Amino acid sequence: MSDTLQHWIMVAEFSGTVYAEMAEGILKDNDIPCYTKGDFLSTAYNINALTLPGGSVKLYIPESFQAQAEDLLKNLTEENE
C-alpha cells in the first residue's frame, strides 16, 4: 500500500444540500480536500431544500485533516443538528 493513498472519512452529515455546500466551501477555502455524497433523493432530483425528510448529504475528507475540519465546521454542524 502506497503512502500517498489517503483514507477518506465522513466528517459530517447534513439534511439537504445547502449546509453541505456551505461546509464544502469552508473546507476548500482552507485547502482541505473534500467531496459530498448525497442520498438518492438529493442527487437524483437535485433537491436543494434546507431539510428533506429522510434525505442526507455526507461530507468526506482525508482522515489526516479530521481535527482541522471539525474545528472549522463546528458552528455549522451545530446549526444543522
Tab-separated table of N, CA, C and O in Angstrom:
chain	number	residue	atom	x	y	z
A	1	MET	N	0.839	-1.177	0.000
A	1	MET	CA	0.000	0.000	0.000
A	1	MET	C	0.885	1.242	0.000
A	1	MET	O	1.799	1.372	0.784
A	2	SER	N	0.596	2.167	-0.868
A	2	SER	CA	1.403	3.369	-1.019
A	2	SER	C	1.106	4.376	0.086
A	2	SER	O	-0.018	4.519	0.531
A	3	ASP	N	2.147	5.115	0.494
A	3	ASP	CA	1.965	6.162	1.498
A	3	ASP	C	1.178	7.345	0.941
A	3	ASP	O	0.699	8.174	1.693
A	4	THR	N	1.074	7.448	-0.391
A	4	THR	CA	0.365	8.578	-0.991
A	4	THR	C	-1.143	8.391	-0.967
A	4	THR	O	-1.882	9.346	-1.150
A	5	LEU	N	-1.605	7.175	-0.731
A	5	LEU	CA	-3.043	6.937	-0.645
A	5	LEU	C	-3.558	7.432	0.699
A	5	LEU	O	-2.932	7.227	1.731
A	6	GLN	N	-4.700	8.085	0.665
A	6	GLN	CA	-5.267	8.610	1.891
A	6	GLN	C	-6.569	7.890	2.211
A	6	GLN	O	-7.319	7.540	1.309
A	7	HIS	N	-6.815	7.714	3.490
A	7	HIS	CA	-8.067	7.124	3.950
A	7	HIS	C	-9.075	8.245	4.136
A	7	HIS	O	-8.841	9.179	4.898
A	8	TRP	N	-10.204	8.166	3.414
A	8	TRP	CA	-11.235	9.200	3.490
A	8	TRP	C	-12.276	8.800	4.523
A	8	TRP	O	-12.669	7.634	4.604
A	9	ILE	N	-12.721	9.774	5.312
A	9	ILE	CA	-13.713	9.526	6.355
A	9	ILE	C	-14.859	10.527	6.223
A	9	ILE	O	-14.685	11.615	5.669
A	10	MET	N	-16.009	10.159	6.752
A	10	MET	CA	-17.137	11.084	6.797
A	10	MET	C	-16.935	11.985	8.009
A	10	MET	O	-16.808	11.515	9.131
A	11	VAL	N	-16.903	13.295	7.765
A	11	VAL	CA	-16.675	14.240	8.853
A	11	VAL	C	-17.978	14.894	9.308
A	11	VAL	O	-18.072	15.377	10.430
A	12	ALA	N	-19.007	14.880	8.440
A	12	ALA	CA	-20.281	15.494	8.808
A	12	ALA	C	-21.390	14.957	7.913
A	12	ALA	O	-21.138	14.492	6.807
A	13	GLU	N	-22.614	15.044	8.431
A	13	GLU	CA	-23.802	14.652	7.668
A	13	GLU	C	-24.831	15.764	7.810
A	13	GLU	O	-25.052	16.272	8.897
A	14	PHE	N	-25.439	16.141	6.696
A	14	PHE	CA	-26.350	17.274	6.670
A	14	PHE	C	-27.710	16.873	6.108
A	14	PHE	O	-27.809	15.974	5.281
A	15	SER	N	-28.740	17.588	6.526
A	15	SER	CA	-30.086	17.425	5.975
A	15	SER	C	-30.189	18.349	4.775
A	15	SER	O	-30.201	19.565	4.942
A	16	GLY	N	-30.241	17.822	3.601
A	16	GLY	CA	-30.296	18.645	2.399
A	16	GLY	C	-28.918	19.126	1.980
A	16	GLY	O	-27.922	18.884	2.652
A	17	THR	N	-28.854	19.838	0.860
A	17	THR	CA	-27.564	20.196	0.278
A	17	THR	C	-27.040	21.573	0.662
A	17	THR	O	-25.859	21.831	0.511
A	18	VAL	N	-27.876	22.456	1.160
A	18	VAL	CA	-27.430	23.823	1.423
A	18	VAL	C	-26.292	23.863	2.439
A	18	VAL	O	-25.232	24.442	2.178
A	19	TYR	N	-26.479	23.251	3.606
A	19	TYR	CA	-25.422	23.239	4.618
A	19	TYR	C	-24.209	22.456	4.139
A	19	TYR	O	-23.065	22.820	4.428
A	20	ALA	N	-24.432	21.382	3.414
A	20	ALA	CA	-23.316	20.586	2.895
A	20	ALA	C	-22.462	21.415	1.945
A	20	ALA	O	-21.231	21.365	1.996
A	21	GLU	N	-23.091	22.194	1.071
A	21	GLU	CA	-22.346	23.044	0.142
A	21	GLU	C	-21.601	24.147	0.889
A	21	GLU	O	-20.476	24.500	0.521
A	22	MET	N	-22.205	24.680	1.934
A	22	MET	CA	-21.527	25.695	2.744
A	22	MET	C	-20.281	25.092	3.400
A	22	MET	O	-19.199	25.695	3.392
A	23	ALA	N	-20.423	23.907	3.967
A	23	ALA	CA	-19.309	23.239	4.629
A	23	ALA	C	-18.209	22.913	3.628
A	23	ALA	O	-17.020	23.116	3.915
A	24	GLU	N	-18.593	22.439	2.466
A	24	GLU	CA	-17.612	22.122	1.425
A	24	GLU	C	-16.822	23.378	1.039
A	24	GLU	O	-15.608	23.337	0.883
A	25	GLY	N	-17.504	24.509	0.915
A	25	GLY	CA	-16.837	25.762	0.594
A	25	GLY	C	-15.849	26.192	1.667
A	25	GLY	O	-14.738	26.644	1.365
A	26	ILE	N	-16.234	26.043	2.932
A	26	ILE	CA	-15.346	26.395	4.047
A	26	ILE	C	-14.081	25.553	3.998
A	26	ILE	O	-12.967	26.061	4.141
A	27	LEU	N	-14.249	24.252	3.789
A	27	LEU	CA	-13.078	23.365	3.751
A	27	LEU	C	-12.180	23.688	2.562
A	27	LEU	O	-10.960	23.764	2.707
A	28	LYS	N	-12.765	23.883	1.400
A	28	LYS	CA	-11.956	24.196	0.212
A	28	LYS	C	-11.235	25.525	0.361
A	28	LYS	O	-10.096	25.662	-0.076
A	29	ASP	N	-11.876	26.507	1.005
A	29	ASP	CA	-11.225	27.799	1.256
A	29	ASP	C	-10.020	27.647	2.178
A	29	ASP	O	-9.134	28.499	2.194
A	30	ASN	N	-9.995	26.569	2.957
A	30	ASN	CA	-8.889	26.297	3.877
A	30	ASN	C	-7.989	25.171	3.375
A	30	ASN	O	-7.268	24.538	4.154
A	31	ASP	N	-8.054	24.915	2.069
A	31	ASP	CA	-7.191	23.925	1.398
A	31	ASP	C	-7.326	22.512	1.953
A	31	ASP	O	-6.343	21.767	2.047
A	32	ILE	N	-8.550	22.152	2.341
A	32	ILE	CA	-8.820	20.788	2.795
A	32	ILE	C	-9.579	20.069	1.683
A	32	ILE	O	-10.675	20.500	1.308
A	33	PRO	N	-9.014	19.002	1.133
A	33	PRO	CA	-9.719	18.265	0.088
A	33	PRO	C	-11.004	17.655	0.646
A	33	PRO	O	-11.036	17.197	1.798
A	34	CYS	N	-12.060	17.674	-0.144
A	34	CYS	CA	-13.323	17.127	0.337
A	34	CYS	C	-14.245	16.829	-0.834
A	34	CYS	O	-14.030	17.299	-1.942
A	35	TYR	N	-15.256	16.024	-0.549
A	35	TYR	CA	-16.324	15.792	-1.506
A	35	TYR	C	-17.592	15.447	-0.745
A	35	TYR	O	-17.541	15.038	0.412
A	36	THR	N	-18.735	15.655	-1.391
A	36	THR	CA	-20.014	15.311	-0.771
A	36	THR	C	-20.646	14.171	-1.540
A	36	THR	O	-20.417	13.990	-2.738
A	37	LYS	N	-21.456	13.419	-0.825
A	37	LYS	CA	-22.208	12.325	-1.434
A	37	LYS	C	-23.601	12.348	-0.824
A	37	LYS	O	-23.765	12.217	0.385
A	38	GLY	N	-24.591	12.560	-1.675
A	38	GLY	CA	-25.969	12.623	-1.206
A	38	GLY	C	-26.688	11.312	-1.415
A	38	GLY	O	-26.250	10.454	-2.169
A	39	ASP	N	-27.830	11.187	-0.739
A	39	ASP	CA	-28.663	10.019	-0.950
A	39	ASP	C	-29.376	10.163	-2.292
A	39	ASP	O	-29.228	11.152	-3.006
A	40	PHE	N	-30.154	9.192	-2.656
A	40	PHE	CA	-30.813	9.169	-3.959
A	40	PHE	C	-31.672	10.401	-4.200
A	40	PHE	O	-31.607	11.022	-5.254
A	41	LEU	N	-32.491	10.787	-3.233
A	41	LEU	CA	-33.409	11.913	-3.444
A	41	LEU	C	-32.679	13.224	-3.688
A	41	LEU	O	-33.042	13.991	-4.574
A	42	SER	N	-31.638	13.489	-2.909
A	42	SER	CA	-30.947	14.765	-3.051
A	42	SER	C	-30.118	14.831	-4.321
A	42	SER	O	-29.927	15.903	-4.881
A	43	THR	N	-29.632	13.693	-4.805
A	43	THR	CA	-28.813	13.720	-6.007
A	43	THR	C	-29.630	13.521	-7.272
A	43	THR	O	-29.414	14.203	-8.264
A	44	ALA	N	-30.582	12.630	-7.268
A	44	ALA	CA	-31.342	12.339	-8.479
A	44	ALA	C	-32.241	13.495	-8.892
A	44	ALA	O	-32.411	13.766	-10.070
A	45	TYR	N	-32.808	14.173	-7.919
A	45	TYR	CA	-33.727	15.254	-8.228
A	45	TYR	C	-33.141	16.634	-7.972
A	45	TYR	O	-33.824	17.634	-8.071
A	46	ASN	N	-31.828	16.687	-7.621
A	46	ASN	CA	-31.131	17.951	-7.370
A	46	ASN	C	-31.914	18.830	-6.396
A	46	ASN	O	-32.120	20.016	-6.628
A	47	ILE	N	-32.362	18.241	-5.307
A	47	ILE	CA	-33.142	18.956	-4.302
A	47	ILE	C	-32.196	19.787	-3.446
A	47	ILE	O	-31.256	19.268	-2.857
A	48	ASN	N	-32.461	21.083	-3.361
A	48	ASN	CA	-31.603	21.982	-2.596
A	48	ASN	C	-32.309	22.567	-1.385
A	48	ASN	O	-31.953	23.631	-0.908
A	49	ALA	N	-33.321	21.905	-0.893
A	49	ALA	CA	-34.042	22.392	0.280
A	49	ALA	C	-33.141	22.340	1.505
A	49	ALA	O	-32.194	21.571	1.562
A	50	LEU	N	-33.451	23.183	2.479
A	50	LEU	CA	-32.667	23.150	3.709
A	50	LEU	C	-32.772	21.810	4.393
A	50	LEU	O	-31.806	21.280	4.904
A	51	THR	N	-33.972	21.258	4.423
A	51	THR	CA	-34.148	19.936	5.021
A	51	THR	C	-35.051	19.113	4.125
A	51	THR	O	-35.916	19.628	3.434
A	52	LEU	N	-34.842	17.850	4.162
A	52	LEU	CA	-35.631	16.914	3.383
A	52	LEU	C	-35.855	15.699	4.268
A	52	LEU	O	-34.887	15.061	4.684
A	53	PRO	N	-37.096	15.388	4.599
A	53	PRO	CA	-37.328	14.235	5.466
A	53	PRO	C	-36.661	12.987	4.906
A	53	PRO	O	-36.901	12.600	3.763
A	54	GLY	N	-35.783	12.411	5.689
A	54	GLY	CA	-35.102	11.196	5.275
A	54	GLY	C	-33.938	11.431	4.339
A	54	GLY	O	-33.214	10.519	4.011
A	55	GLY	N	-33.726	12.665	3.901
A	55	GLY	CA	-32.631	12.959	2.979
A	55	GLY	C	-31.389	13.381	3.722
A	55	GLY	O	-31.461	14.009	4.764
A	56	SER	N	-30.235	13.041	3.170
A	56	SER	CA	-28.995	13.453	3.810
A	56	SER	C	-27.878	13.579	2.783
A	56	SER	O	-27.908	12.952	1.737
A	57	VAL	N	-26.913	14.428	3.124
A	57	VAL	CA	-25.710	14.601	2.321
A	57	VAL	C	-24.534	14.433	3.272
A	57	VAL	O	-24.472	15.078	4.314
A	58	LYS	N	-23.594	13.570	2.903
A	58	LYS	CA	-22.430	13.290	3.741
A	58	LYS	C	-21.209	13.980	3.155
A	58	LYS	O	-21.034	14.033	1.944
A	59	LEU	N	-20.373	14.505	4.039
A	59	LEU	CA	-19.161	15.226	3.655
A	59	LEU	C	-17.947	14.381	4.044
A	59	LEU	O	-17.811	13.981	5.207
A	60	TYR	N	-17.090	14.127	3.068
A	60	TYR	CA	-15.912	13.280	3.277
A	60	TYR	C	-14.624	14.081	3.106
A	60	TYR	O	-14.546	14.967	2.251
A	61	ILE	N	-13.620	13.737	3.927
A	61	ILE	CA	-12.301	14.363	3.873
A	61	ILE	C	-11.246	13.286	4.123
A	61	ILE	O	-11.550	12.228	4.679
A	62	PRO	N	-9.975	13.568	3.770
A	62	PRO	CA	-8.908	12.654	4.170
A	62	PRO	C	-8.779	12.659	5.698
A	62	PRO	O	-8.895	13.708	6.334
A	63	GLU	N	-8.563	11.510	6.259
A	63	GLU	CA	-8.512	11.370	7.722
A	63	GLU	C	-7.486	12.297	8.367
A	63	GLU	O	-7.699	12.802	9.465
A	64	SER	N	-6.400	12.584	7.667
A	64	SER	CA	-5.345	13.433	8.243
A	64	SER	C	-5.807	14.876	8.498
A	64	SER	O	-5.157	15.605	9.233
A	65	PHE	N	-6.942	15.281	7.918
A	65	PHE	CA	-7.468	16.635	8.109
A	65	PHE	C	-8.621	16.675	9.117
A	65	PHE	O	-9.258	17.717	9.277
A	66	GLN	N	-8.898	15.581	9.804
A	66	GLN	CA	-10.088	15.489	10.645
A	66	GLN	C	-10.166	16.576	11.719
A	66	GLN	O	-11.181	17.259	11.844
A	67	ALA	N	-9.136	16.757	12.498
A	67	ALA	CA	-9.184	17.741	13.594
A	67	ALA	C	-9.393	19.151	13.060
A	67	ALA	O	-10.230	19.909	13.577
A	68	GLN	N	-8.669	19.512	12.017
A	68	GLN	CA	-8.792	20.847	11.433
A	68	GLN	C	-10.197	21.053	10.859
A	68	GLN	O	-10.818	22.093	11.073
A	69	ALA	N	-10.727	20.068	10.153
A	69	ALA	CA	-12.058	20.183	9.541
A	69	ALA	C	-13.139	20.281	10.609
A	69	ALA	O	-14.055	21.093	10.494
A	70	GLU	N	-13.053	19.460	11.641
A	70	GLU	CA	-14.064	19.507	12.702
A	70	GLU	C	-14.067	20.870	13.384
A	70	GLU	O	-15.125	21.390	13.728
A	71	ASP	N	-12.886	21.448	13.573
A	71	ASP	CA	-12.802	22.771	14.188
A	71	ASP	C	-13.435	23.835	13.282
A	71	ASP	O	-14.201	24.675	13.748
A	72	LEU	N	-13.152	23.778	11.994
A	72	LEU	CA	-13.710	24.749	11.046
A	72	LEU	C	-15.227	24.626	10.910
A	72	LEU	O	-15.917	25.620	10.714
A	73	LEU	N	-15.732	23.408	11.017
A	73	LEU	CA	-17.160	23.159	10.778
A	73	LEU	C	-17.997	23.123	12.047
A	73	LEU	O	-19.204	22.915	11.979
A	74	LYS	N	-17.384	23.336	13.195
A	74	LYS	CA	-18.086	23.183	14.470
A	74	LYS	C	-19.402	23.965	14.513
A	74	LYS	O	-20.447	23.405	14.826
A	75	ASN	N	-19.381	25.242	14.205
A	75	ASN	CA	-20.598	26.057	14.280
A	75	ASN	C	-21.632	25.622	13.258
A	75	ASN	O	-22.827	25.589	13.549
A	76	LEU	N	-21.203	25.276	12.071
A	76	LEU	CA	-22.127	24.874	11.011
A	76	LEU	C	-22.807	23.548	11.332
A	76	LEU	O	-23.998	23.402	11.142
A	77	THR	N	-22.057	22.596	11.874
A	77	THR	CA	-22.658	21.297	12.184
A	77	THR	C	-23.594	21.411	13.374
A	77	THR	O	-24.590	20.696	13.454
A	78	GLU	N	-23.311	22.315	14.307
A	78	GLU	CA	-24.221	22.517	15.442
A	78	GLU	C	-25.552	23.115	14.977
A	78	GLU	O	-26.611	22.755	15.466
A	79	GLU	N	-25.507	24.019	14.001
A	79	GLU	CA	-26.721	24.624	13.454
A	79	GLU	C	-27.573	23.612	12.722
A	79	GLU	O	-28.795	23.704	12.677
A	80	ASN	N	-26.941	22.618	12.122
A	80	ASN	CA	-27.620	21.631	11.312
A	80	ASN	C	-28.280	20.537	12.161
A	80	ASN	O	-29.089	19.783	11.665
A	81	GLU	N	-27.948	20.451	13.431
A	81	GLU	CA	-28.495	19.381	14.279
A	81	GLU	C	-29.955	19.609	14.611
A	81	GLU	O	-30.480	20.648	14.621
